[in-house]
Short mmCIF file of C-alpha atoms and ligand atoms in Angstrom, two decimals:
data_model
loop_
_atom_site.label_atom_id
_atom_site.label_comp_id
_atom_site.label_asym_id
_atom_site.label_seq_id
_atom_site.Cartn_x
_atom_site.Cartn_y
_atom_site.Cartn_z
CA UNK A 1 45.16 -26.50 17.07
CA UNK A 2 48.62 -24.87 17.03
CA UNK A 3 51.39 -27.41 17.33
CA UNK A 4 53.79 -26.76 20.17
CA UNK A 5 57.39 -27.23 19.14
CA UNK A 6 59.65 -28.07 22.09
CA UNK A 7 62.63 -29.31 20.09
CA UNK A 8 64.60 -26.14 19.40
CA UNK A 9 67.91 -27.91 20.06
CA UNK A 10 67.24 -30.14 17.04
CA UNK A 11 66.56 -27.15 14.83
CA UNK A 12 64.80 -23.78 15.02
CA UNK A 13 62.18 -22.14 12.82
CA UNK A 14 63.56 -19.71 10.26
CA UNK A 15 63.00 -16.06 11.16
CA UNK A 16 60.78 -14.27 8.68
CA UNK A 17 63.27 -11.48 7.95
CA UNK A 18 65.97 -14.11 7.37
CA UNK A 19 63.75 -15.95 4.88
CA UNK A 20 63.02 -12.66 3.09
CA UNK A 21 66.71 -11.72 2.86
CA UNK A 22 67.52 -15.18 1.51
CA UNK A 23 64.73 -15.15 -1.04
CA UNK A 24 65.98 -11.81 -2.42
CA UNK A 25 69.37 -13.42 -2.97
CA UNK A 26 67.88 -16.55 -4.54
CA UNK A 27 65.76 -14.58 -6.97
CA UNK A 28 67.93 -11.63 -7.91
CA UNK A 29 71.55 -12.09 -6.81
CA UNK A 30 72.48 -15.29 -8.55
CA UNK A 31 76.11 -14.36 -9.26
CA UNK A 32 79.05 -16.56 -8.34
CA UNK A 33 81.14 -14.68 -5.76
CA UNK A 34 84.35 -15.82 -7.48
CA UNK A 35 83.34 -14.24 -10.85
CA UNK A 36 84.93 -10.90 -11.67
CA UNK A 37 81.91 -9.30 -13.40
CA UNK A 38 79.26 -7.17 -11.71
CA UNK A 39 76.95 -10.08 -10.84
CA UNK A 40 79.86 -11.85 -9.16
CA UNK A 41 80.98 -8.71 -7.35
CA UNK A 42 77.50 -8.15 -5.93
CA UNK A 43 77.34 -11.73 -4.65
CA UNK A 44 80.83 -11.28 -3.15
CA UNK A 45 79.66 -8.16 -1.32
CA UNK A 46 76.77 -10.10 0.24
CA UNK A 47 79.11 -12.87 1.38
CA UNK A 48 81.59 -10.42 2.89
CA UNK A 49 78.90 -8.37 4.67
CA UNK A 50 77.61 -11.60 6.19
CA UNK A 51 81.12 -12.61 7.21
CA UNK A 52 81.43 -9.33 9.13
CA UNK A 53 78.08 -9.92 10.84
CA UNK A 54 79.04 -13.42 11.94
CA UNK A 55 82.44 -12.19 13.11
CA UNK A 56 80.86 -9.40 15.13
CA UNK A 57 78.41 -11.76 16.79
CA UNK A 58 81.30 -14.00 17.91
CA UNK A 59 83.91 -11.35 18.72
CA UNK A 60 86.17 -12.64 15.93
CA UNK A 61 87.87 -11.00 12.94
CA UNK A 62 86.10 -11.49 9.63
CA UNK A 63 89.18 -13.12 8.05
CA UNK A 64 88.91 -15.81 10.73
CA UNK A 65 85.44 -16.95 9.59
CA UNK A 66 85.32 -19.90 7.18
CA UNK A 67 81.81 -20.60 5.90
CA UNK A 68 80.92 -24.30 5.86
CA UNK A 69 77.82 -26.43 5.37
CA UNK A 70 77.25 -26.50 9.13
CA UNK A 71 78.83 -27.54 12.38
CA UNK A 72 79.32 -31.20 11.41
CA UNK A 73 81.62 -30.10 8.60
CA UNK A 74 83.38 -27.57 10.85
CA UNK A 75 83.99 -30.22 13.53
CA UNK A 76 85.26 -32.75 10.98
CA UNK A 77 87.56 -30.13 9.44
CA UNK A 78 89.22 -29.30 12.75
CA UNK A 79 89.81 -32.92 13.70
CA UNK A 80 91.23 -33.70 10.26
CA UNK A 81 94.06 -31.22 10.93
CA UNK A 82 95.40 -33.79 13.42
CA UNK A 83 96.28 -36.20 10.62
CA UNK A 84 99.08 -33.90 9.47
CA UNK A 85 102.32 -35.90 10.02
CA UNK A 86 104.30 -32.66 10.31
CA UNK A 87 102.50 -31.41 13.41
CA UNK A 88 104.99 -30.77 16.20
CA UNK A 89 102.67 -32.49 18.75
CA UNK A 90 100.37 -35.47 18.50
CA UNK A 91 97.08 -36.44 20.02
CA UNK A 92 93.61 -35.22 20.85
CA UNK A 93 91.84 -34.66 24.16
CA UNK A 94 88.07 -34.68 24.01
CA UNK A 95 85.12 -35.66 26.19
CA UNK A 96 82.84 -38.68 26.18
CA UNK A 97 79.70 -36.54 25.73
CA UNK A 98 80.53 -34.87 22.42
CA UNK A 99 78.20 -34.63 19.44
CA UNK A 100 78.66 -37.53 16.97
CA UNK A 101 80.37 -35.12 14.54
CA UNK A 102 83.29 -35.08 17.01
CA UNK A 103 82.96 -38.61 18.41
CA UNK A 104 83.08 -40.35 15.05
CA UNK A 105 86.05 -38.48 13.54
CA UNK A 106 87.85 -38.88 16.90
CA UNK A 107 87.36 -42.66 16.68
CA UNK A 108 88.69 -42.54 13.11
CA UNK A 109 91.76 -40.68 14.36
CA UNK A 110 92.32 -43.40 16.95
CA UNK A 111 92.13 -46.03 14.20
CA UNK A 112 94.71 -44.02 12.23
CA UNK A 113 97.07 -44.18 15.23
CA UNK A 114 96.47 -40.71 16.70
CA UNK A 115 96.24 -41.01 20.50
CA UNK A 116 92.92 -39.79 21.90
CA UNK A 117 92.31 -39.10 25.59
CA UNK A 118 88.62 -39.32 26.54
CA UNK A 119 87.68 -37.11 29.48
CA UNK A 120 84.66 -38.38 31.43
CA UNK A 121 81.90 -36.23 32.91
CA UNK A 122 80.44 -36.24 36.42
CA UNK A 123 76.81 -36.87 37.38
CA UNK A 124 76.08 -33.20 36.55
CA UNK A 125 77.35 -33.71 33.01
CA UNK A 126 80.48 -31.59 33.42
CA UNK A 127 84.15 -32.25 32.74
CA UNK A 128 86.68 -31.34 35.38
CA UNK A 129 89.17 -28.67 34.20
CA UNK A 130 91.85 -30.38 36.32
CA UNK A 131 91.41 -33.64 34.38
CA UNK A 132 91.72 -31.73 31.12
CA UNK A 133 94.87 -29.97 32.35
CA UNK A 134 96.40 -33.21 33.60
CA UNK A 135 95.96 -34.72 30.13
CA UNK A 136 97.06 -31.47 28.46
CA UNK A 137 100.33 -31.58 30.38
CA UNK A 138 101.23 -34.64 28.27
CA UNK A 139 101.32 -32.24 25.27
CA UNK A 140 98.54 -33.12 22.80
CA UNK A 141 98.04 -31.27 19.52
CA UNK A 142 94.48 -30.20 20.35
CA UNK A 143 91.72 -30.20 22.97
CA UNK A 144 88.18 -30.30 21.56
CA UNK A 145 85.15 -29.79 23.80
CA UNK A 146 81.47 -29.16 23.35
CA UNK A 147 80.46 -25.89 25.07
CA UNK A 148 76.74 -26.59 25.65
CA UNK A 149 75.55 -30.16 25.33
CA UNK A 150 72.81 -30.59 22.74
CA UNK A 151 70.96 -33.19 24.83
CA UNK A 152 71.20 -31.81 28.36
CA UNK A 153 72.08 -28.15 27.74
CA UNK A 154 74.89 -28.51 30.31
CA UNK A 155 77.62 -25.92 29.84
CA UNK A 156 81.24 -26.95 30.22
CA UNK A 157 83.61 -24.63 32.12
CA UNK A 158 85.06 -23.35 28.87
CA UNK A 159 86.39 -20.00 30.19
CA UNK A 160 88.47 -21.75 32.85
CA UNK A 161 89.66 -24.49 30.48
CA UNK A 162 90.52 -21.97 27.74
CA UNK A 163 92.61 -19.89 30.16
CA UNK A 164 94.44 -22.97 31.51
CA UNK A 165 95.19 -24.27 28.01
CA UNK A 166 96.40 -20.88 26.79
CA UNK A 167 98.84 -20.90 29.67
CA UNK A 168 100.08 -24.34 28.51
CA UNK A 169 100.19 -23.34 24.81
CA UNK A 170 97.65 -26.04 23.77
CA UNK A 171 95.02 -24.99 21.20
CA UNK A 172 91.34 -25.44 22.09
CA UNK A 173 88.49 -26.19 19.69
CA UNK A 174 85.00 -25.49 21.01
CA UNK A 175 81.81 -26.86 19.49
CA UNK A 176 79.58 -23.85 20.23
CA UNK A 177 76.69 -24.99 18.03
CA UNK A 178 74.15 -24.88 20.88
CA UNK A 179 75.73 -21.89 22.65
CA UNK A 180 75.66 -19.14 20.03
CA UNK A 181 72.39 -17.21 20.26
CA UNK A 182 71.61 -18.56 23.74
CA UNK A 183 74.64 -17.49 25.81
CA UNK A 184 77.27 -14.77 25.45
CA UNK A 185 80.15 -15.90 23.20
CA UNK A 186 83.05 -13.49 22.90
CA UNK A 187 86.22 -14.74 21.32
CA UNK A 188 87.96 -11.49 22.17
CA UNK A 189 87.89 -12.38 25.84
CA UNK A 190 88.09 -16.20 25.54
CA UNK A 191 91.30 -17.72 24.15
CA UNK A 192 89.83 -20.32 21.80
CA UNK A 193 91.75 -21.38 18.67
CA UNK A 194 88.78 -22.88 16.76
CA UNK A 195 85.01 -22.59 17.14
CA UNK A 196 82.22 -24.38 15.26
CA UNK A 197 78.65 -23.17 14.91
CA UNK A 198 75.60 -23.62 12.75
CA UNK A 199 72.92 -21.26 11.38
CA UNK A 200 69.92 -23.53 11.88
CA UNK A 201 70.28 -23.56 15.66
CA UNK A 202 69.75 -19.80 15.82
CA UNK A 203 66.76 -19.32 13.55
CA UNK A 204 68.85 -19.32 10.39
CA UNK A 205 68.84 -21.78 7.47
CA UNK A 206 69.94 -25.41 7.53
CA UNK A 207 73.13 -26.42 5.74
CA UNK A 208 75.18 -23.32 6.59
CA UNK A 209 77.56 -22.62 9.43
CA UNK A 210 81.13 -21.67 10.04
CA UNK A 211 84.43 -22.67 11.45
CA UNK A 212 86.29 -19.85 13.16
CA UNK A 213 90.05 -20.36 12.98
CA UNK A 214 91.64 -17.70 15.13
CA UNK A 215 94.96 -16.02 14.35
CA UNK A 216 97.27 -18.40 12.53
CA UNK A 217 95.49 -21.63 13.59
CA UNK A 218 96.14 -24.04 10.70
CA UNK A 219 93.23 -25.36 8.61
CA UNK A 220 93.56 -28.30 6.23
CA UNK A 221 90.60 -28.07 3.88
CA UNK A 222 88.31 -31.08 3.73
CA UNK A 223 87.04 -29.86 0.36
CA UNK A 224 89.79 -29.23 -2.16
CA UNK A 225 89.44 -27.73 -5.58
CA UNK A 226 88.83 -24.02 -5.34
CA UNK A 227 90.21 -20.73 -4.03
CA UNK A 228 87.13 -20.03 -1.90
CA UNK A 229 87.35 -19.12 1.78
CA UNK A 230 91.06 -18.22 1.37
CA UNK A 231 91.72 -21.76 0.12
CA UNK A 232 90.45 -23.20 3.40
CA UNK A 233 87.16 -24.61 1.98
CA UNK A 234 86.75 -25.21 -1.74
CA UNK A 235 83.43 -25.00 -3.57
CA UNK A 236 81.09 -22.24 -4.71
CA UNK A 237 79.65 -20.47 -1.67
CA UNK A 238 76.04 -21.02 -0.59
CA UNK A 239 75.35 -17.29 -0.94
CA UNK A 240 71.70 -17.34 0.18
CA UNK A 241 72.54 -19.59 3.15
CA UNK A 242 75.46 -17.36 4.13
CA UNK A 243 73.28 -14.25 3.93
CA UNK A 244 70.67 -15.97 6.11
CA UNK A 245 73.36 -17.03 8.58
CA UNK A 246 74.78 -13.48 8.72
CA UNK A 247 71.40 -11.95 9.45
CA UNK A 248 70.50 -14.65 11.99
CA UNK A 249 73.79 -13.90 13.80
CA UNK A 250 73.16 -10.17 13.73
CA UNK A 251 69.67 -10.63 15.19
CA UNK A 252 70.97 -13.07 17.82
CA UNK A 253 73.68 -10.60 18.82
CA UNK A 254 71.28 -7.66 19.17
CA UNK A 255 68.56 -9.68 20.92
CA UNK A 256 70.75 -11.89 23.10
CA UNK A 257 69.79 -10.56 26.53
CA UNK A 258 66.05 -10.52 25.75
CA UNK A 259 66.28 -14.05 24.32
CA UNK A 260 68.03 -15.34 27.43
CA UNK A 261 65.32 -13.78 29.59
CA UNK A 262 62.44 -15.08 27.45
CA UNK A 263 63.85 -18.61 27.10
CA UNK A 264 64.58 -18.87 30.83
CA UNK A 265 61.07 -17.78 31.66
CA UNK A 266 59.56 -20.40 29.33
CA UNK A 267 61.88 -23.14 30.57
CA UNK A 268 61.29 -22.33 34.25
CA UNK A 269 57.53 -22.26 33.72
CA UNK A 270 57.73 -25.65 32.02
CA UNK A 271 59.83 -27.13 34.84
CA UNK A 272 57.54 -25.72 37.51
CA UNK A 273 54.34 -26.83 35.80
CA UNK A 274 55.70 -30.34 35.25
CA UNK A 275 57.18 -30.80 38.70
CA UNK A 276 53.86 -29.75 40.27
CA UNK A 277 52.05 -32.41 38.25
CA UNK A 278 54.51 -35.31 38.23
CA UNK A 279 55.84 -36.73 41.48
CA UNK A 280 59.51 -37.72 41.50
CA UNK A 281 60.35 -35.93 38.26
CA UNK A 282 64.12 -35.66 37.92
CA UNK A 283 66.25 -33.27 36.01
CA UNK A 284 69.30 -34.73 34.25
CA UNK A 285 72.42 -32.59 34.59
CA UNK A 286 73.19 -29.53 36.62
CA UNK A 287 70.52 -26.84 36.85
CA UNK A 288 73.18 -24.23 37.53
CA UNK A 289 75.40 -24.31 34.45
CA UNK A 290 72.89 -24.95 31.71
CA UNK A 291 71.44 -23.34 28.58
CA UNK A 292 68.47 -21.05 29.28
CA UNK A 293 66.24 -23.06 26.92
CA UNK A 294 66.86 -26.73 27.78
CA UNK A 295 65.42 -29.29 30.19
CA UNK A 296 66.37 -32.95 30.15
CA UNK A 297 63.94 -34.83 32.37
CA UNK A 298 63.62 -38.34 33.70
CA UNK A 299 60.06 -39.69 33.85
CA UNK A 300 60.72 -42.73 36.05
CA UNK A 301 59.14 -45.89 34.68
CA UNK A 302 57.83 -44.31 31.44
CA UNK A 303 59.23 -45.31 28.05
CA UNK A 304 60.59 -42.14 26.41
CA UNK A 305 59.93 -43.43 22.88
CA UNK A 306 56.30 -44.05 23.70
CA UNK A 307 55.99 -40.56 25.16
CA UNK A 308 57.56 -38.92 22.10
CA UNK A 309 55.03 -40.64 19.82
CA UNK A 310 52.02 -39.99 22.05
CA UNK A 311 52.93 -36.32 22.43
CA UNK A 312 53.40 -35.98 18.69
CA UNK A 313 49.81 -37.16 18.24
CA UNK A 314 48.73 -34.50 20.76
CA UNK A 315 50.51 -31.81 18.69
CA UNK A 316 53.64 -31.51 20.82
CA UNK A 317 57.12 -32.07 19.40
CA UNK A 318 59.74 -33.28 21.88
CA UNK A 319 62.69 -35.64 21.56
CA UNK A 320 64.72 -38.20 23.44
CA UNK A 321 67.93 -36.27 22.88
CA UNK A 322 69.84 -35.70 19.70
CA UNK A 323 67.69 -35.72 16.56
CA UNK A 324 69.72 -38.63 15.28
CA UNK A 325 68.86 -40.67 18.39
CA UNK A 326 65.16 -40.39 17.71
CA UNK A 327 63.98 -43.72 16.41
CA UNK A 328 67.18 -45.44 17.51
CA UNK A 329 66.90 -48.00 20.28
CA UNK A 330 70.24 -47.40 21.99
CA UNK A 331 70.06 -45.14 25.05
CA UNK A 332 71.69 -41.72 24.87
CA UNK A 333 75.48 -41.94 25.32
CA UNK A 334 75.40 -38.52 26.99
CA UNK A 335 73.07 -39.70 29.75
CA UNK A 336 74.75 -43.05 30.31
CA UNK A 337 78.16 -41.32 30.47
CA UNK A 338 76.66 -39.17 33.27
CA UNK A 339 75.97 -42.36 35.21
CA UNK A 340 72.31 -42.96 34.37
CA UNK A 341 71.28 -46.56 33.83
CA UNK A 342 70.03 -47.54 30.34
CA UNK A 343 66.53 -47.66 31.77
CA UNK A 344 66.82 -44.16 33.25
CA UNK A 345 68.20 -42.84 29.97
CA UNK A 346 65.36 -44.49 28.04
CA UNK A 347 62.81 -42.77 30.28
CA UNK A 348 64.28 -39.31 29.67
CA UNK A 349 63.10 -36.58 27.33
CA UNK A 350 64.73 -33.42 26.05
CA UNK A 351 62.48 -30.37 26.05
CA UNK A 352 63.99 -27.29 24.42
CA UNK A 353 62.17 -23.99 24.03
CA UNK A 354 62.73 -21.10 21.64
CA UNK A 355 61.12 -18.41 19.55
CA UNK A 356 57.42 -18.48 18.76
CA UNK A 357 56.33 -19.99 22.10
CA UNK A 358 54.15 -18.35 24.75
CA UNK A 359 53.63 -19.14 28.44
CA UNK A 360 50.14 -20.40 27.51
CA UNK A 361 51.68 -22.85 25.04
CA UNK A 362 53.95 -24.09 27.81
CA UNK A 363 51.01 -24.56 30.22
CA UNK A 364 49.13 -26.56 27.59
CA UNK A 365 52.22 -28.64 26.79
CA UNK A 366 52.83 -29.33 30.50
CA UNK A 367 49.30 -30.68 30.90
CA UNK A 368 49.72 -33.03 27.95
CA UNK A 369 53.19 -34.15 29.01
CA UNK A 370 51.97 -34.94 32.53
CA UNK A 371 48.99 -36.90 31.18
CA UNK A 372 51.11 -38.83 28.66
CA UNK A 373 53.78 -39.57 31.29
CA UNK A 374 51.17 -41.01 33.68
CA UNK A 375 49.76 -43.20 30.90
CA UNK A 376 53.23 -44.38 29.87
CA UNK A 377 54.14 -45.13 33.50
CA UNK A 378 50.94 -47.12 33.99
CA UNK A 379 51.48 -49.01 30.73
CA UNK A 380 55.00 -50.11 31.69
CA UNK A 381 53.88 -51.04 35.24
CA UNK A 382 51.04 -53.23 33.90
C1 PLP B 1 76.51 -29.60 19.62
C2 PLP B 1 76.30 -29.85 18.18
N1 PLP B 1 77.36 -29.97 17.36
C3 PLP B 1 77.23 -30.18 16.05
C4 PLP B 1 75.99 -30.30 15.47
C5 PLP B 1 75.88 -30.53 13.98
O1 PLP B 1 75.42 -29.36 13.38
P1 PLP B 1 74.89 -29.36 11.87
O2 PLP B 1 73.49 -29.83 11.94
O3 PLP B 1 74.99 -27.92 11.46
O4 PLP B 1 75.80 -30.21 11.08
C6 PLP B 1 74.84 -30.21 16.26
C7 PLP B 1 73.50 -30.40 15.69
O5 PLP B 1 72.66 -31.04 16.28
C8 PLP B 1 75.00 -29.96 17.66
O6 PLP B 1 73.94 -29.84 18.46
#
């Protein structure tokens, strides 16, 4: 029987046309984009065409796109700029519900003596713009916020925060890894200094992404040793990955409104089918400001880990939150920061839909999830 993959926030299946474009590069365009001969020039053309596609999808200029090995690298690169002793201002403002690729470098910055202000979230999973502005008035070097949370799908009020920070002259970095391809992102109308995103979250390949550094926003390369990416990221480019990323962005841009509609329909059908079958099912985070593809649900009294394993055996892939949390015993920091108890967090699952799913798949998944939840609830009550 067809497996039903409900973990599109962990990663997405590669689109067929993206795989084909990449395989053409791998087989016939092996040149190094830095080489000056014809093979190199052809590879360079592919990289630059892809840069334009990514830029267009995000409303950026192509010179502002720095290709990286994914959003973790992009996030680390931005935070590393704060170690520069010559910066006119010091300090970082970030939230307590960031992805580990922000949390961990932010903790390293703290250890290195850079002041970090941690903004909490409310029960809905959102930061208050006023709290960000209050902290920003103390004059930090950077504010870094996740746009859409990978575990709950909750969207932060980035437009409002970006406008308020522009007014104060404080640069904003946005981790838009889960947002691109699922919500409109237009850097022309949103004053963001840096943006991180990743190809594999929008049906592109793993190990490729970009950092957008707008205007003259400074970038201190993490990888030194080459002239690539205008000296902002050394190392021979992953040409096939970049081509896949460019095409995935182009497709996401063209298909955005139909994707939003299709994902919302699948997600709403899943929520409805589950809430009809499971009494007292709770949704974690706001249902108003949320990605069209994500549900984070609390199955009171059921052990999430047990459910993940049982569903896997029934052919359904779900997770307890971030991919890196799967298999770990500690409850999700995102959920506990929202005020859930450890027990509530441990009984929560993330269900994220995407391409390749039908409403029938969702109905079948809902039946299994309801059955498995009942069993898990009974087992923990026994
Ligand atoms: C919000 C967010 N930021 C960053 C990352 C890291 O992205 P990558 O896998 O490209 O390093 C992820 C991936 O799960 C994510 O969801």
